[in-house]
PDB file of C-alpha atoms in Angstrom:
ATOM      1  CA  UNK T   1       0.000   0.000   0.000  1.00 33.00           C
ATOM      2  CA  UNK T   2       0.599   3.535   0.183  1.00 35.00           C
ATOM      3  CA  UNK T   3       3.612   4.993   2.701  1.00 34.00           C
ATOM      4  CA  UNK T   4       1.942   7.332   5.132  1.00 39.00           C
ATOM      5  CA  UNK T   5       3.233  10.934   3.896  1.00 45.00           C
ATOM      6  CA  UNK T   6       5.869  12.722   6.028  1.00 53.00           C
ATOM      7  CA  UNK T   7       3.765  15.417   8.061  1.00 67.00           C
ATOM      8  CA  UNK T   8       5.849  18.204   8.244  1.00 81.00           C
ATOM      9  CA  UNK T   9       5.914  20.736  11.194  1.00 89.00           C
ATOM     10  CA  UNK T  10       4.561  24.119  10.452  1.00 93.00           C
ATOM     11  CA  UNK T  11       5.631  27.360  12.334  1.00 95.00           C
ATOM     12  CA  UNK T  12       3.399  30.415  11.211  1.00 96.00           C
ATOM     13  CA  UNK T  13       4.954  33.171  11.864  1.00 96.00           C
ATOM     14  CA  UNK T  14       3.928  37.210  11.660  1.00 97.00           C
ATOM     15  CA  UNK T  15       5.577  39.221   9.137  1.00 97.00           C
ATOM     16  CA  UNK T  16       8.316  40.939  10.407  1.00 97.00           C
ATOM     17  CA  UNK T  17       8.627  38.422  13.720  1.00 97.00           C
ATOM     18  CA  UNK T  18      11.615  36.324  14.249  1.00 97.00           C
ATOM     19  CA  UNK T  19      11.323  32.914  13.365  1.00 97.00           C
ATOM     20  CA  UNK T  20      13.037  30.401  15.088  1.00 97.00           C
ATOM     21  CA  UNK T  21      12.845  26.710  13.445  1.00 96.00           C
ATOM     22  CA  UNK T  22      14.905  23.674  15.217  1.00 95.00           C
ATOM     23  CA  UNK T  23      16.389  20.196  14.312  1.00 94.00           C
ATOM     24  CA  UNK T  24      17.453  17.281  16.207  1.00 92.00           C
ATOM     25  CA  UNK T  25      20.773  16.003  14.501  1.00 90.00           C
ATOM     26  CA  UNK T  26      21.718  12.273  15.156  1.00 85.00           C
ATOM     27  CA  UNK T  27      25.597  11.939  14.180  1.00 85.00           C
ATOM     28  CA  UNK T  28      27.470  13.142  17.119  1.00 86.00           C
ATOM     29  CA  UNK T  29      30.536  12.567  14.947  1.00 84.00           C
ATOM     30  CA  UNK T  30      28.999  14.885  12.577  1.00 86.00           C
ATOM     31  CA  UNK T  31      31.731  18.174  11.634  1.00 84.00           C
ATOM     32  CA  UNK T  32      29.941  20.184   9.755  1.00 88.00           C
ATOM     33  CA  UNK T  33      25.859  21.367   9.616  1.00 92.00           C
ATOM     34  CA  UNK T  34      23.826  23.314   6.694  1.00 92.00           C
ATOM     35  CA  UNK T  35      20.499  24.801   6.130  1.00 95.00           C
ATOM     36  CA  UNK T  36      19.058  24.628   3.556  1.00 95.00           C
ATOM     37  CA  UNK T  37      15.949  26.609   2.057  1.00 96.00           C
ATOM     38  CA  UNK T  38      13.362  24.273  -0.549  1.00 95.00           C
ATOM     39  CA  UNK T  39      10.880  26.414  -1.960  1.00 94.00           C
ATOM     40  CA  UNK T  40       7.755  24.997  -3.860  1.00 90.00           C
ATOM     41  CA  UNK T  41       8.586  23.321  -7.341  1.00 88.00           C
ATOM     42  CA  UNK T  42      12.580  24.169  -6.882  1.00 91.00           C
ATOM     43  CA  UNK T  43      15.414  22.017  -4.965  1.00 93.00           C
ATOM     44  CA  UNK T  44      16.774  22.940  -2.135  1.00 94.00           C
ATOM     45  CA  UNK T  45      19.115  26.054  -1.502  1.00 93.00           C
ATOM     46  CA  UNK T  46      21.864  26.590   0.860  1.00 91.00           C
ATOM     47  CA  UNK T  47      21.197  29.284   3.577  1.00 94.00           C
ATOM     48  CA  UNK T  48      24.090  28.754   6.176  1.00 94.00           C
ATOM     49  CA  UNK T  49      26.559  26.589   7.250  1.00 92.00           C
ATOM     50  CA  UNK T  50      28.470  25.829  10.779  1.00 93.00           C
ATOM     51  CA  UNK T  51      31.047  23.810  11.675  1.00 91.00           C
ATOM     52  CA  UNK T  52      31.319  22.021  14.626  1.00 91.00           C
ATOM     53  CA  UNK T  53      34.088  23.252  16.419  1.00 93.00           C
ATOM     54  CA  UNK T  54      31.634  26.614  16.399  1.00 95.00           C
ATOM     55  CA  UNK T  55      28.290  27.539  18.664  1.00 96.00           C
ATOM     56  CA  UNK T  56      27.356  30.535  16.905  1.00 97.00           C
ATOM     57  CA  UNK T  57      27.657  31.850  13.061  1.00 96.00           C
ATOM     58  CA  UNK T  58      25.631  34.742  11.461  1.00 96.00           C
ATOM     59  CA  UNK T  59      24.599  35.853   7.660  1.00 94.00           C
ATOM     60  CA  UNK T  60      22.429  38.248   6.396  1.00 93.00           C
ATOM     61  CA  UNK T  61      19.129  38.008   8.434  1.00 96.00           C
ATOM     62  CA  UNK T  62      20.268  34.690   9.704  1.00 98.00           C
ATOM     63  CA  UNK T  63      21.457  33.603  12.550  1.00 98.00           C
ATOM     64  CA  UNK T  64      22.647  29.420  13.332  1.00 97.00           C
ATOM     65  CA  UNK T  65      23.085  28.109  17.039  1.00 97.00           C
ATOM     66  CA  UNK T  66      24.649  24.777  17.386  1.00 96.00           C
ATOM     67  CA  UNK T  67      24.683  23.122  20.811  1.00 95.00           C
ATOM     68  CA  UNK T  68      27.084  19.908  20.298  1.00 93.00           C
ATOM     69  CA  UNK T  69      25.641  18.433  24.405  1.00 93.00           C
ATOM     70  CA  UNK T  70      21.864  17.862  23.178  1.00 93.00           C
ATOM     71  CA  UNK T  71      22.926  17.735  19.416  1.00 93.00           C
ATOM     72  CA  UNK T  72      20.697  20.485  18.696  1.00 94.00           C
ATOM     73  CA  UNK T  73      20.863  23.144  15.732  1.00 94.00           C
ATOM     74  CA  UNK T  74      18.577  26.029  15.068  1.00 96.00           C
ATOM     75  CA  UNK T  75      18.121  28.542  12.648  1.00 97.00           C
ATOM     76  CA  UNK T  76      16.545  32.392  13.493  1.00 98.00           C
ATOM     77  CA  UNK T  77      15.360  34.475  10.976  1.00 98.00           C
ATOM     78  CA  UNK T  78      15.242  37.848  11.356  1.00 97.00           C
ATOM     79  CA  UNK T  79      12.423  40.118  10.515  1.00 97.00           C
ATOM     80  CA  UNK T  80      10.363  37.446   8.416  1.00 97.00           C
ATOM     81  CA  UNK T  81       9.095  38.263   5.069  1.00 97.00           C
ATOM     82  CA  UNK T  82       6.782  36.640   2.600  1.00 96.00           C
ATOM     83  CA  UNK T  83       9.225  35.482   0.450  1.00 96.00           C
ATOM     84  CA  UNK T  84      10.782  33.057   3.121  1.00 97.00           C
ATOM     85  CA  UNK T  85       7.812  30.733   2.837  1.00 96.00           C
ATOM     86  CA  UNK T  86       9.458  27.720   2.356  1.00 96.00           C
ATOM     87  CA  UNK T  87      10.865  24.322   3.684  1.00 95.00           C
ATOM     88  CA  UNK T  88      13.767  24.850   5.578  1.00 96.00           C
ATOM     89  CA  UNK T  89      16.301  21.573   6.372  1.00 93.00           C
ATOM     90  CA  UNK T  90      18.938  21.147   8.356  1.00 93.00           C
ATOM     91  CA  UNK T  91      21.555  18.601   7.202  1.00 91.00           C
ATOM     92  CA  UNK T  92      24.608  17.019   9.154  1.00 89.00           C
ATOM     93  CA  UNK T  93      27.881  15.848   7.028  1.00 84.00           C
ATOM     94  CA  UNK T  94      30.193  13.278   8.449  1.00 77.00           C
ATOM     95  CA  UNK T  95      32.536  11.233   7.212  1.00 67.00           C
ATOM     96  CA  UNK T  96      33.868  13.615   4.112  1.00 60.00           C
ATOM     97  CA  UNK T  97      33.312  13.007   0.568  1.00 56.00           C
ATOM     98  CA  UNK T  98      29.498  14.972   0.630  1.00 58.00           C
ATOM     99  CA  UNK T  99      27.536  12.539   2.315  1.00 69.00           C
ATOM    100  CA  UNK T 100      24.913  14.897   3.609  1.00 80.00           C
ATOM    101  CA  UNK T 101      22.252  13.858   5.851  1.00 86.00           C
ATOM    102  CA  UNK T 102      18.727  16.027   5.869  1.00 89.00           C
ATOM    103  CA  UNK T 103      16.494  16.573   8.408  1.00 89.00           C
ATOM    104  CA  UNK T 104      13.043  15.994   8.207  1.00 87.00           C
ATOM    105  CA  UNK T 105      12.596  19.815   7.154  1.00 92.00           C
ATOM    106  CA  UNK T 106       9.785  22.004   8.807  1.00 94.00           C
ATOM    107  CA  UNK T 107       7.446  24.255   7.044  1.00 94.00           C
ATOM    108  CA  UNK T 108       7.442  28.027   7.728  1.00 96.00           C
ATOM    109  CA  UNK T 109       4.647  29.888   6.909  1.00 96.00           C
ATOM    110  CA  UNK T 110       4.414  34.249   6.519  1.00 96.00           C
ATOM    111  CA  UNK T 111       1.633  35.719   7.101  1.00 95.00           C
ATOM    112  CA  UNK T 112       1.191  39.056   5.882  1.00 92.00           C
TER     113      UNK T 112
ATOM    114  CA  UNK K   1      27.189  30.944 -14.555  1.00 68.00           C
ATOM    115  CA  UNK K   2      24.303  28.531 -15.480  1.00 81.00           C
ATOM    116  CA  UNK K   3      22.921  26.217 -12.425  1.00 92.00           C
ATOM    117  CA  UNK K   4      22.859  22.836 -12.128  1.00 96.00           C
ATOM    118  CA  UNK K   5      20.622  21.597 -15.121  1.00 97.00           C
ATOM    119  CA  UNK K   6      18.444  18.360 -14.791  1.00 98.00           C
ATOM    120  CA  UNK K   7      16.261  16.550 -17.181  1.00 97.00           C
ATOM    121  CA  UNK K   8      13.640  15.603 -17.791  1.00 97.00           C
ATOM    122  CA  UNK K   9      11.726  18.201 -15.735  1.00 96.00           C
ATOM    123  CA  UNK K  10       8.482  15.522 -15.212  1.00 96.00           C
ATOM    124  CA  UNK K  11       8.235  11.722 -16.745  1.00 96.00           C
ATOM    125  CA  UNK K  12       5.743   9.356 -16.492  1.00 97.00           C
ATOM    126  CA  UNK K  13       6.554   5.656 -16.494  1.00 97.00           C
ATOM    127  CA  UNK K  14       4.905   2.313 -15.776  1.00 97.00           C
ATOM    128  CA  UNK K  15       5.753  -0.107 -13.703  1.00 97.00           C
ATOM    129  CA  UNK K  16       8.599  -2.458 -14.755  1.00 98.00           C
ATOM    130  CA  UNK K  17      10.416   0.130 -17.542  1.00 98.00           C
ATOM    131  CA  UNK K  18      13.548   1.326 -17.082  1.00 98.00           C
ATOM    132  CA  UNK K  19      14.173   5.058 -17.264  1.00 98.00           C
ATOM    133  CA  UNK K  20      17.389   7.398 -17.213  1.00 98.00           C
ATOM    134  CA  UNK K  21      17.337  11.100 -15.687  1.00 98.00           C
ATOM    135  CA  UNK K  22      20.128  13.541 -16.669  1.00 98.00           C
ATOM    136  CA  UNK K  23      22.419  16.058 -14.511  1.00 98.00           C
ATOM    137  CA  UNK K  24      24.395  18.646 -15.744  1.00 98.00           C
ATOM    138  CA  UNK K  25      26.941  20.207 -12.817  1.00 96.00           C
ATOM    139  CA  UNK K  26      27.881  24.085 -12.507  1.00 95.00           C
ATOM    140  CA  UNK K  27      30.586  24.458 -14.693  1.00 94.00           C
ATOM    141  CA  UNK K  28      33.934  23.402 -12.857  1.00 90.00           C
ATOM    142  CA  UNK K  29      32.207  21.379 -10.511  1.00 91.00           C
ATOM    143  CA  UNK K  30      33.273  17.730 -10.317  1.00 90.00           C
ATOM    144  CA  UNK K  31      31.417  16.214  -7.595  1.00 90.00           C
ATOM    145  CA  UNK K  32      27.977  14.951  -8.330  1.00 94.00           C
ATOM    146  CA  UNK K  33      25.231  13.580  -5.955  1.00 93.00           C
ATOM    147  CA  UNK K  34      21.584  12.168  -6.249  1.00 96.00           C
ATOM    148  CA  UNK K  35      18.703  12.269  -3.990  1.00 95.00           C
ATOM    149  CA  UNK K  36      15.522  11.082  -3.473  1.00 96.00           C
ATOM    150  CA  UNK K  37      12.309  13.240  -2.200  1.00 95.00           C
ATOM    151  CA  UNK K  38       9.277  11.898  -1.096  1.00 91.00           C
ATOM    152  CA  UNK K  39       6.723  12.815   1.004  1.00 84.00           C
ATOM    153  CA  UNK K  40       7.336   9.595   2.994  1.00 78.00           C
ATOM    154  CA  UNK K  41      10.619   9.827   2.955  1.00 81.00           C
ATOM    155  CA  UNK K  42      12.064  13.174   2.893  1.00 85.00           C
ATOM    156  CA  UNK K  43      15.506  13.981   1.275  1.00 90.00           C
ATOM    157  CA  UNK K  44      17.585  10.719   0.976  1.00 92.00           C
ATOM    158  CA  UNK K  45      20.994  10.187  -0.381  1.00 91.00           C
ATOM    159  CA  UNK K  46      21.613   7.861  -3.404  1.00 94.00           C
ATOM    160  CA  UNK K  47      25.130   8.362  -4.276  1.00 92.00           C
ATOM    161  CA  UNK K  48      27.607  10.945  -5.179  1.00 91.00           C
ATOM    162  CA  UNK K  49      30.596  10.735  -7.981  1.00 93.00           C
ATOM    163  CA  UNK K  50      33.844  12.411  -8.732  1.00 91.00           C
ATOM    164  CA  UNK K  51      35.773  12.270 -11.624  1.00 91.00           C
ATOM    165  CA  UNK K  52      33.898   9.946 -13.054  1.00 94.00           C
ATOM    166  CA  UNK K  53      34.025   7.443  -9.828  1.00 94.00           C
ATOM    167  CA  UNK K  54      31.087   7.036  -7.339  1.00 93.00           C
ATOM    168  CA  UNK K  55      32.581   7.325  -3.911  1.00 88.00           C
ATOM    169  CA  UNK K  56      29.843   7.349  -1.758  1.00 86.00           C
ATOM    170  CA  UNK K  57      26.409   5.321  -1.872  1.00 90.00           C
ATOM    171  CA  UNK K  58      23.446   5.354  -0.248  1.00 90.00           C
ATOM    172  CA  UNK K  59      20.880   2.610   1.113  1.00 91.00           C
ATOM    173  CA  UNK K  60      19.034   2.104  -1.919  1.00 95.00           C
ATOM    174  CA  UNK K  61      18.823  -1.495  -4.086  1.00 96.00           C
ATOM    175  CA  UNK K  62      20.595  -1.898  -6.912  1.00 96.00           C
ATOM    176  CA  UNK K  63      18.019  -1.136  -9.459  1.00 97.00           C
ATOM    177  CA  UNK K  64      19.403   1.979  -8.861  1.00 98.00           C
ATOM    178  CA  UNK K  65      22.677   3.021 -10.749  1.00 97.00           C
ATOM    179  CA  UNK K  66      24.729   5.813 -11.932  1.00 97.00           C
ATOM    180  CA  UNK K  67      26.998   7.167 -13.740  1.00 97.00           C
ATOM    181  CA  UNK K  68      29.613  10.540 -14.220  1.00 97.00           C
ATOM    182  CA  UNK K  69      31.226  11.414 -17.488  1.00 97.00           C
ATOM    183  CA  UNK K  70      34.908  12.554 -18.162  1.00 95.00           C
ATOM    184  CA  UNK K  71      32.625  16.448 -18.317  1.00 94.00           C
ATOM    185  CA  UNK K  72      31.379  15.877 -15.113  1.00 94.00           C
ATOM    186  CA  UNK K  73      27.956  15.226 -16.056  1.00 97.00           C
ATOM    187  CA  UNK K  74      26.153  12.371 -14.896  1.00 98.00           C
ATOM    188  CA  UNK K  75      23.072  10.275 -15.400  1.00 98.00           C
ATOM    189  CA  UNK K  76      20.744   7.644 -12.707  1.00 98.00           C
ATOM    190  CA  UNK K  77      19.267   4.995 -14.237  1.00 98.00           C
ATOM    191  CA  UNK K  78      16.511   3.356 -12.253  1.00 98.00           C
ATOM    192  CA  UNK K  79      15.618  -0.737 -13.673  1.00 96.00           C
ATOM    193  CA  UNK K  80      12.157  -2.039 -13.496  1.00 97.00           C
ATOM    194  CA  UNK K  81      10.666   0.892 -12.168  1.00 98.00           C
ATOM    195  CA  UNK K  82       8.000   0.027  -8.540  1.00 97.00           C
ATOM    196  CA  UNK K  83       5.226   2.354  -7.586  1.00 97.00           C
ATOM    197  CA  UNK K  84       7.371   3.236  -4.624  1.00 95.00           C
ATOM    198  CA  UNK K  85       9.765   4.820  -7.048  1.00 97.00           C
ATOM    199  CA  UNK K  86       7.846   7.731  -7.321  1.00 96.00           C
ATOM    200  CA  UNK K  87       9.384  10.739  -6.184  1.00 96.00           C
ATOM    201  CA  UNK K  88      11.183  14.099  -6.950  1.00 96.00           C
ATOM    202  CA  UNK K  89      14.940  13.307  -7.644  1.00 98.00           C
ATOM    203  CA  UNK K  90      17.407  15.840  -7.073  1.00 97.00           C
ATOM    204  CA  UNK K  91      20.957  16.442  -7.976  1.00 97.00           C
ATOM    205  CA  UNK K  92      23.483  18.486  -6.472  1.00 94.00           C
ATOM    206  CA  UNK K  93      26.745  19.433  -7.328  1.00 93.00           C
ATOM    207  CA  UNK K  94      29.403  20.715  -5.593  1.00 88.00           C
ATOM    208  CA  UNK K  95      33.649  22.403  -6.442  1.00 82.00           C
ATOM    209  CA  UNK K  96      34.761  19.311  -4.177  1.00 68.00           C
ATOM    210  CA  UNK K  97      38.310  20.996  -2.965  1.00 65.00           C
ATOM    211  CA  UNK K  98      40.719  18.565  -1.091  1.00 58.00           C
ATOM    212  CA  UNK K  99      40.418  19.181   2.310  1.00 56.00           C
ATOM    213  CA  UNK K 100      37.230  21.367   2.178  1.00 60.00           C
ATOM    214  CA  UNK K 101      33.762  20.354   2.986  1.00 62.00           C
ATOM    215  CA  UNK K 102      31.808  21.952  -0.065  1.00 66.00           C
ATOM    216  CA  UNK K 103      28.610  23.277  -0.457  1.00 80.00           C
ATOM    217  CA  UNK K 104      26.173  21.692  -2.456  1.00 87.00           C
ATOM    218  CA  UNK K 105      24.213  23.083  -5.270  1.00 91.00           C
ATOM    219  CA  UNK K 106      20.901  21.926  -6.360  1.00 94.00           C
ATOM    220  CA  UNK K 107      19.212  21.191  -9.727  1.00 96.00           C
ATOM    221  CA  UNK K 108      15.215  21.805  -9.547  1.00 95.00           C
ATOM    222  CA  UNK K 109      15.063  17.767 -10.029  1.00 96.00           C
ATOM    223  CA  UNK K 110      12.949  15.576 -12.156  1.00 97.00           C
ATOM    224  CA  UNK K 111       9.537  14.718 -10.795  1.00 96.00           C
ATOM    225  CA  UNK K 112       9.257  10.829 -12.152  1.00 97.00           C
ATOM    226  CA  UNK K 113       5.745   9.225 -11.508  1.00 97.00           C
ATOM    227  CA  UNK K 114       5.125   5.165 -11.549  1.00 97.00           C
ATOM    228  CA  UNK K 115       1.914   3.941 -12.768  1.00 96.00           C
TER     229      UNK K 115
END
């Protein structure tokens, strides 16, 4: 039969709130993290990137926290606006040689 | 510079066929990867090639193959195609320096639906 489909978690946010989406990595081995930004009918896009030797690393709007004890990553946004309406993923790369593994990916909604 | 370039766009198949999906890299990038998207599933790796060698493969059977060319441009070839195969597959390719975790850039995919 059918697989049951992935129901993603959805964070509305006001525009021009912060949005703060978070992801449970599982490699503790893991040296390197990305976000990554999916929006409807395109693949994904790289927002950010931290490596793990840092807690802390900001772009444009963007903001990621890594905390390596609870092997938790999250990504802020910064005044949201329509036009981040997306799927946002985290992915974790160990092991070299771009084996990236993505999150589940959680679903961020603007509303104007 | 042109993105990473992937055809078909959409391709309908029935069960059993074979079919072969196409991925053309940024231009000087030599590492190429696949994924597959489904709503079951989410994002999972297939397998990634450089300079023409795959280096790196994902948990998938081995009705699923690849391939790189000497231009770095490679092709997945999926063999008697299952319902299940349905999905959105993505490739992504990255500048793949030595001893520099690369960022990976991807292709708007090639939605393939089993009948």
């Amino acid at each position: 039969g059918e697989s049951v489909g992935l129901h993603l978690p959805t964070l509305s946010v006001q525009e021009g709130d912060n949005s703060i989406i978070n992801c449970a990595y599982s490699n503790s081995a893991s040296d390197y993290f990305i976000w990554y930004k999916q929006e409807s009918g395109k693949g994904p896009q790289f927002i950010i990137d931290i490596r793990s030797n840092m807690d802390k690393r900001q772009g444009q709007r963007v903001t990621v926290l890594l905390n390596k004890t609870v092997k938790h990553l999250s990504l802020q946004i910064a005044a949201t606006q329509p036009g981040d309406s997306a799927v946002y993923f985290c992915a974790e790369v160990s092991g070299g040689y771009q084996k990236v593994t993505f999150g589940t990916g959680t679903k961020l909604q603007v509303i104007p | 510079k042109a993105g990473v370039t992937q055809t078909p766009r959409y391709l309908i198949k029935t069960r059993g066929q074979q079919v072969t999906l196409s991925c053309s890299p940024i231009s000087g990038h030599r590492s190429v990867s696949w994924y597959q998207q489904t709503p079951g599933q989410g994002l999972q790796f297939l397998f990634e090639y450089f300079s023409e060698t795959q280096r790196n493969k994902g948990n998938f059977p081995g009705r699923f193959s690849g391939r790189q060319f000497s231009n770095s441009r490679s092709e997945m070839n999926v063999s008697t195609l299952e319902l299940g195969d349905s999905a959105l597959y993505l490739c992504a390719s990255s500048l793949a320096q030595a001893g520099d975790i690369e960022k990976l850039f991807f292709g708007s995919g090639t939605q393939l639906s089993v009948l």
